[in-house]
mmCIF file of C-alpha atoms in Angstrom:
data_model
loop_
_atom_site.group_PDB
_atom_site.id
_atom_site.type_symbol
_atom_site.label_atom_id
_atom_site.label_comp_id
_atom_site.label_asym_id
_atom_site.label_seq_id
_atom_site.Cartn_x
_atom_site.Cartn_y
_atom_site.Cartn_z
ATOM 1 C CA UNK A 1 -21.953 11.913 -39.537
ATOM 2 C CA UNK A 2 -18.383 10.924 -40.242
ATOM 3 C CA UNK A 3 -15.715 10.510 -37.648
ATOM 4 C CA UNK A 4 -11.992 11.162 -37.553
ATOM 5 C CA UNK A 5 -11.628 9.178 -34.378
ATOM 6 C CA UNK A 6 -13.757 11.956 -32.933
ATOM 7 C CA UNK A 7 -16.954 12.657 -34.857
ATOM 8 C CA UNK A 8 -16.741 15.264 -37.604
ATOM 9 C CA UNK A 9 -19.553 17.029 -39.369
ATOM 10 C CA UNK A 10 -19.594 15.252 -42.715
ATOM 11 C CA UNK A 11 -22.734 13.176 -43.260
ATOM 12 C CA UNK A 12 -24.048 13.990 -39.769
ATOM 13 C CA UNK A 13 -27.180 12.028 -40.434
ATOM 14 C CA UNK A 14 -29.016 10.363 -43.304
ATOM 15 C CA UNK A 15 -32.490 11.632 -44.194
ATOM 16 C CA UNK A 16 -35.273 9.139 -44.690
ATOM 17 C CA UNK A 17 -37.725 9.107 -47.546
ATOM 18 C CA UNK A 18 -39.661 6.026 -46.518
ATOM 19 C CA UNK A 19 -43.255 6.571 -45.477
ATOM 20 C CA UNK A 20 -43.416 4.584 -42.238
ATOM 21 C CA UNK A 21 -40.438 5.819 -40.271
ATOM 22 C CA UNK A 22 -39.531 9.015 -42.116
ATOM 23 C CA UNK A 23 -41.253 11.341 -39.648
ATOM 24 C CA UNK A 24 -39.386 9.833 -36.710
ATOM 25 C CA UNK A 25 -36.031 9.828 -38.517
ATOM 26 C CA UNK A 26 -36.444 13.455 -39.620
ATOM 27 C CA UNK A 27 -37.487 14.453 -36.095
ATOM 28 C CA UNK A 28 -34.428 12.677 -34.748
ATOM 29 C CA UNK A 29 -32.208 14.500 -37.241
ATOM 30 C CA UNK A 30 -33.511 17.889 -36.089
ATOM 31 C CA UNK A 31 -32.847 16.952 -32.456
ATOM 32 C CA UNK A 32 -29.404 15.691 -33.388
ATOM 33 C CA UNK A 33 -28.513 19.001 -35.039
ATOM 34 C CA UNK A 34 -29.505 20.731 -31.800
ATOM 35 C CA UNK A 35 -27.124 18.393 -29.963
ATOM 36 C CA UNK A 36 -30.041 16.794 -28.138
ATOM 37 C CA UNK A 37 -28.611 13.338 -28.603
ATOM 38 C CA UNK A 38 -30.702 11.534 -26.001
ATOM 39 C CA UNK A 39 -33.964 12.805 -27.569
ATOM 40 C CA UNK A 40 -32.604 12.002 -31.030
ATOM 41 C CA UNK A 41 -31.821 8.457 -29.902
ATOM 42 C CA UNK A 42 -35.411 8.059 -28.734
ATOM 43 C CA UNK A 43 -36.771 9.299 -32.083
ATOM 44 C CA UNK A 44 -34.573 6.878 -34.043
ATOM 45 C CA UNK A 45 -35.675 4.002 -31.848
ATOM 46 C CA UNK A 46 -39.285 4.924 -32.526
ATOM 47 C CA UNK A 47 -38.479 4.788 -36.234
ATOM 48 C CA UNK A 48 -36.995 1.310 -35.838
ATOM 49 C CA UNK A 49 -40.166 0.110 -34.142
ATOM 50 C CA UNK A 50 -41.933 0.921 -37.386
ATOM 51 C CA UNK A 51 -39.220 -0.434 -39.659
ATOM 52 C CA UNK A 52 -36.283 -2.299 -38.073
ATOM 53 C CA UNK A 53 -34.682 -2.697 -41.505
ATOM 54 C CA UNK A 54 -34.270 1.033 -42.014
ATOM 55 C CA UNK A 55 -30.651 1.870 -42.821
ATOM 56 C CA UNK A 56 -31.241 5.533 -41.954
ATOM 57 C CA UNK A 57 -32.714 4.786 -38.531
ATOM 58 C CA UNK A 58 -29.965 2.298 -37.602
ATOM 59 C CA UNK A 59 -27.112 4.438 -38.911
ATOM 60 C CA UNK A 60 -28.358 7.669 -37.311
ATOM 61 C CA UNK A 61 -29.052 5.817 -34.063
ATOM 62 C CA UNK A 62 -25.419 4.744 -34.063
ATOM 63 C CA UNK A 63 -24.354 8.386 -34.457
ATOM 64 C CA UNK A 64 -26.568 9.545 -31.573
ATOM 65 C CA UNK A 65 -25.273 6.755 -29.347
ATOM 66 C CA UNK A 66 -21.670 7.564 -30.246
ATOM 67 C CA UNK A 67 -22.212 11.194 -29.249
ATOM 68 C CA UNK A 68 -23.339 9.939 -25.829
ATOM 69 C CA UNK A 69 -20.198 7.811 -25.472
ATOM 70 C CA UNK A 70 -22.268 4.649 -25.765
ATOM 71 C CA UNK A 71 -19.677 3.111 -28.041
ATOM 72 C CA UNK A 72 -20.636 -0.542 -27.679
ATOM 73 C CA UNK A 73 -24.268 0.229 -28.563
ATOM 74 C CA UNK A 74 -23.176 2.477 -31.431
ATOM 75 C CA UNK A 75 -21.005 -0.352 -32.747
ATOM 76 C CA UNK A 76 -24.000 -2.668 -32.807
ATOM 77 C CA UNK A 77 -26.171 -0.055 -34.570
ATOM 78 C CA UNK A 78 -23.609 0.371 -37.371
ATOM 79 C CA UNK A 79 -23.416 -3.396 -37.782
ATOM 80 C CA UNK A 80 -27.183 -3.504 -38.100
ATOM 81 C CA UNK A 81 -27.117 -0.752 -40.730
ATOM 82 C CA UNK A 82 -24.429 -2.184 -43.025
ATOM 83 C CA UNK A 83 -26.410 -4.989 -44.697
ATOM 84 C CA UNK A 84 -29.428 -2.709 -45.205
ATOM 85 C CA UNK A 85 -28.020 -0.695 -48.121
ATOM 86 C CA UNK A 86 -26.266 -1.292 -51.411
ATOM 87 C CA UNK A 87 -25.070 2.277 -51.716
ATOM 88 C CA UNK A 88 -21.255 2.248 -51.569
ATOM 89 C CA UNK A 89 -20.874 5.687 -50.011
ATOM 90 C CA UNK A 90 -23.368 4.892 -47.286
ATOM 91 C CA UNK A 91 -21.681 1.570 -46.636
ATOM 92 C CA UNK A 92 -18.280 3.298 -46.572
ATOM 93 C CA UNK A 93 -19.574 5.846 -44.037
ATOM 94 C CA UNK A 94 -21.045 3.122 -41.829
ATOM 95 C CA UNK A 95 -17.804 1.144 -42.005
ATOM 96 C CA UNK A 96 -15.821 4.292 -41.188
ATOM 97 C CA UNK A 97 -17.896 4.975 -38.070
ATOM 98 C CA UNK A 98 -17.751 1.289 -37.182
ATOM 99 C CA UNK A 99 -13.957 1.622 -37.206
ATOM 100 C CA UNK A 100 -14.168 4.654 -34.916
ATOM 101 C CA UNK A 101 -16.314 2.741 -32.437
ATOM 102 C CA UNK A 102 -13.775 -0.067 -32.420
ATOM 103 C CA UNK A 103 -10.968 2.416 -31.835
ATOM 104 C CA UNK A 104 -12.640 3.666 -28.647
ATOM 105 C CA UNK A 105 -12.516 0.085 -27.352
ATOM 106 C CA UNK A 106 -8.851 -0.286 -28.382
ATOM 107 C CA UNK A 107 -9.687 -3.040 -30.832
ATOM 108 C CA UNK A 108 -7.150 -1.641 -33.243
ATOM 109 C CA UNK A 109 -6.863 -4.697 -35.448
ATOM 110 C CA UNK A 110 -10.624 -4.774 -36.099
ATOM 111 C CA UNK A 111 -10.738 -0.996 -36.556
ATOM 112 C CA UNK A 112 -7.941 -1.278 -39.115
ATOM 113 C CA UNK A 113 -9.959 -3.832 -41.069
ATOM 114 C CA UNK A 114 -13.081 -1.631 -40.923
ATOM 115 C CA UNK A 115 -11.176 1.372 -42.321
ATOM 116 C CA UNK A 116 -9.699 -0.868 -44.993
ATOM 117 C CA UNK A 117 -13.159 -1.986 -46.096
ATOM 118 C CA UNK A 118 -14.338 1.622 -46.078
ATOM 119 C CA UNK A 119 -11.459 2.632 -48.355
ATOM 120 C CA UNK A 120 -12.231 -0.196 -50.751
ATOM 121 C CA UNK A 121 -15.734 1.265 -51.060
ATOM 122 C CA UNK A 122 -14.565 4.881 -51.201
ATOM 123 C CA UNK A 123 -10.802 5.093 -52.038
ATOM 124 C CA UNK A 124 -10.790 8.919 -52.191
ATOM 125 C CA UNK A 125 -11.793 9.435 -48.557
ATOM 126 C CA UNK A 126 -8.855 11.202 -46.896
ATOM 127 C CA UNK A 127 -10.381 11.021 -43.412
ATOM 128 C CA UNK A 128 -10.635 7.256 -43.592
ATOM 129 C CA UNK A 129 -7.121 7.044 -44.999
ATOM 130 C CA UNK A 130 -5.824 9.071 -42.057
ATOM 131 C CA UNK A 131 -7.727 6.914 -39.564
ATOM 132 C CA UNK A 132 -6.404 3.791 -41.242
ATOM 133 C CA UNK A 133 -2.800 4.981 -40.757
ATOM 134 C CA UNK A 134 -3.570 6.036 -37.190
ATOM 135 C CA UNK A 135 -5.126 2.660 -36.349
ATOM 136 C CA UNK A 136 -2.127 0.872 -37.853
ATOM 137 C CA UNK A 137 0.265 2.897 -35.699
ATOM 138 C CA UNK A 138 -1.816 2.277 -32.571
ATOM 139 C CA UNK A 139 -1.950 -1.457 -33.291
ATOM 140 C CA UNK A 140 1.835 -1.591 -33.689
ATOM 141 C CA UNK A 141 2.271 0.334 -30.448
ATOM 142 C CA UNK A 142 -0.084 -2.071 -28.681
ATOM 143 C CA UNK A 143 1.833 -5.053 -30.026
ATOM 144 C CA UNK A 144 5.107 -3.574 -28.776
ATOM 145 C CA UNK A 145 3.598 -2.988 -25.347
ATOM 146 C CA UNK A 146 2.300 -6.545 -25.227
ATOM 147 C CA UNK A 147 5.696 -7.813 -26.331
ATOM 148 C CA UNK A 148 7.462 -5.810 -23.622
ATOM 149 C CA UNK A 149 4.858 -6.887 -21.096
ATOM 150 C CA UNK A 150 5.399 -10.534 -21.974
ATOM 151 C CA UNK A 151 9.161 -10.003 -21.814
ATOM 152 C CA UNK A 152 8.869 -8.395 -18.389
ATOM 153 C CA UNK A 153 6.654 -11.228 -17.213
ATOM 154 C CA UNK A 154 9.162 -13.772 -18.494
ATOM 155 C CA UNK A 155 12.003 -11.974 -16.702
ATOM 156 C CA UNK A 156 9.979 -11.813 -13.492
ATOM 157 C CA UNK A 157 9.150 -15.508 -13.736
ATOM 158 C CA UNK A 158 12.812 -16.356 -14.308
ATOM 159 C CA UNK A 159 13.862 -14.178 -11.378
ATOM 160 C CA UNK A 160 11.214 -15.807 -9.232
ATOM 161 C CA UNK A 161 12.511 -19.246 -10.162
ATOM 162 C CA UNK A 162 16.098 -18.178 -9.438
ATOM 163 C CA UNK A 163 15.073 -16.747 -6.066
ATOM 164 C CA UNK A 164 13.296 -19.989 -5.259
ATOM 165 C CA UNK A 165 16.357 -21.991 -6.266
ATOM 166 C CA UNK A 166 18.621 -19.784 -4.139
ATOM 167 C CA UNK A 167 16.265 -20.125 -1.196
ATOM 168 C CA UNK A 168 16.231 -23.904 -1.580
ATOM 169 C CA UNK A 169 20.035 -23.934 -1.554
ATOM 170 C CA UNK A 170 20.062 -21.747 1.524
ATOM 171 C CA UNK A 171 17.509 -23.964 3.265
ATOM 172 C CA UNK A 172 19.511 -27.064 2.339
ATOM 173 C CA UNK A 173 22.677 -25.488 3.700
ATOM 174 C CA UNK A 174 20.905 -24.610 6.953
ATOM 175 C CA UNK A 175 19.499 -28.132 7.223
ATOM 176 C CA UNK A 176 22.958 -29.618 6.681
ATOM 177 C CA UNK A 177 24.419 -27.349 9.348
ATOM 178 C CA UNK A 178 21.663 -28.306 11.766
ATOM 179 C CA UNK A 179 22.261 -31.988 11.044
ATOM 180 C CA UNK A 180 25.986 -31.556 11.599
ATOM 181 C CA UNK A 181 25.354 -29.766 14.887
ATOM 182 C CA UNK A 182 22.944 -32.479 15.957
ATOM 183 C CA UNK A 183 25.417 -35.211 15.056
ATOM 184 C CA UNK A 184 28.138 -33.435 17.035
ATOM 185 C CA UNK A 185 25.835 -33.084 20.022
ATOM 186 C CA UNK A 186 24.943 -36.763 19.817
ATOM 187 C CA UNK A 187 28.627 -37.661 19.629
ATOM 188 C CA UNK A 188 29.499 -35.479 22.634
ATOM 189 C CA UNK A 189 26.656 -36.995 24.606
ATOM 190 C CA UNK A 190 27.782 -40.488 23.659
ATOM 191 C CA UNK A 191 31.330 -39.752 24.820
ATOM 192 C CA UNK A 192 30.001 -38.372 28.079
ATOM 193 C CA UNK A 193 27.877 -41.461 28.646
ATOM 194 C CA UNK A 194 30.850 -43.697 27.929
ATOM 195 C CA UNK A 195 32.928 -41.869 30.545
ATOM 196 C CA UNK A 196 30.201 -42.413 33.145
ATOM 197 C CA UNK A 197 29.716 -46.105 32.333
ATOM 198 C CA UNK A 198 31.426 -48.783 34.615
ATOM 199 C CA UNK A 199 34.855 -49.919 33.461
ATOM 200 C CA UNK A 200 36.487 -53.337 33.979
ATOM 201 C CA UNK A 201 34.624 -54.684 37.036
ATOM 202 C CA UNK A 202 31.502 -52.831 36.232
ATOM 203 C CA UNK A 203 32.326 -49.734 38.297
ATOM 204 C CA UNK A 204 32.876 -46.217 37.032
ATOM 205 C CA UNK A 205 36.144 -44.462 37.698
ATOM 206 C CA UNK A 206 34.395 -41.906 39.856
ATOM 207 C CA UNK A 207 32.730 -44.556 42.007
ATOM 208 C CA UNK A 208 36.003 -46.448 42.393
ATOM 209 C CA UNK A 209 37.764 -43.322 43.566
ATOM 210 C CA UNK A 210 35.032 -42.626 46.088
ATOM 211 C CA UNK A 211 35.256 -46.171 47.499
ATOM 212 C CA UNK A 212 39.057 -45.968 47.670
ATOM 213 C CA UNK A 213 38.872 -42.701 49.566
ATOM 214 C CA UNK A 214 36.396 -44.311 51.981
ATOM 215 C CA UNK A 215 38.704 -47.263 52.573
ATOM 216 C CA UNK A 216 41.665 -45.042 53.229
ATOM 217 C CA UNK A 217 39.644 -42.958 55.638
ATOM 218 C CA UNK A 218 38.475 -46.094 57.434
ATOM 219 C CA UNK A 219 42.045 -47.337 57.768
ATOM 220 C CA UNK A 220 43.012 -44.020 59.288
ATOM 221 C CA UNK A 221 40.187 -44.307 61.762
ATOM 222 C CA UNK A 222 41.216 -47.871 62.749
ATOM 223 C CA UNK A 223 44.836 -46.865 63.162
ATOM 224 C CA UNK A 224 43.832 -43.953 65.332
ATOM 225 C CA UNK A 225 41.755 -46.178 67.620
ATOM 226 C CA UNK A 226 44.585 -48.661 67.981
ATOM 227 C CA UNK A 227 46.963 -45.903 68.939
ATOM 228 C CA UNK A 228 44.506 -44.671 71.553
ATOM 229 C CA UNK A 229 44.194 -48.172 73.136
ATOM 230 C CA UNK A 230 47.947 -48.588 73.364
ATOM 231 C CA UNK A 231 48.283 -45.291 75.147
ATOM 232 C CA UNK A 232 45.569 -46.251 77.610
ATOM 233 C CA UNK A 233 47.165 -49.616 78.370
ATOM 234 C CA UNK A 234 50.474 -47.982 79.205
ATOM 235 C CA UNK A 235 48.798 -45.654 81.624
ATOM 236 C CA UNK A 236 47.012 -48.543 83.507
ATOM 237 C CA UNK A 237 50.138 -50.749 83.885
ATOM 238 C CA UNK A 238 52.984 -48.577 85.101
ATOM 239 C CA UNK A 239 56.338 -50.190 85.697
ATOM 240 C CA UNK A 240 56.991 -51.422 89.330
ATOM 241 C CA UNK A 241 59.384 -49.583 91.516
ATOM 242 C CA UNK A 242 61.741 -52.239 92.900
#
């Protein structure tokens, strides 16, 4: 099985000629061709129980897992298969599918390296060459997105700092205004208190005026009483008629 980002039909599985696990691998391959990927996975795992160093069982297991969208497990199966063969074409195919698994996880830089290694093993593979170019474009696009994202974050942080600075200035202005109002209120209250405080002899102007009014009223009352007594005296001592 080879993949062009989605799996294509070339080298769909690798037959096994070993004695121990061959029956399980071949059974898995038949199930795979019938698109029974879950049953094929089980057959390949049975083969690995008999020989965990089987390239065919590991590689084909990776293909069955990939078909089930189990990309992380498929990735691990291809990694297990790679050191188990010296055949360049098989290694190139495993590296190609490894790159595809990495692409599904958006690990474009690692996928690019996997396709590169596959091409070094098999330079004439057009599918791998296409996937290499595709991975390179996707990696560049991802880098641009990250760059724009970082730029947006920087702009947002700067705007946030500016907003905070503006708010601090506004708060400071409000505090100054409140302090000025408070100082004015204190000054007005102080002036009011000074007006009510005794002056000269220790008496306020208001109190002095009240006392003066009382004295004047008292004098009026005394004068009125004196006038009344004089009138009474004249009435009791009339002049004699000689």
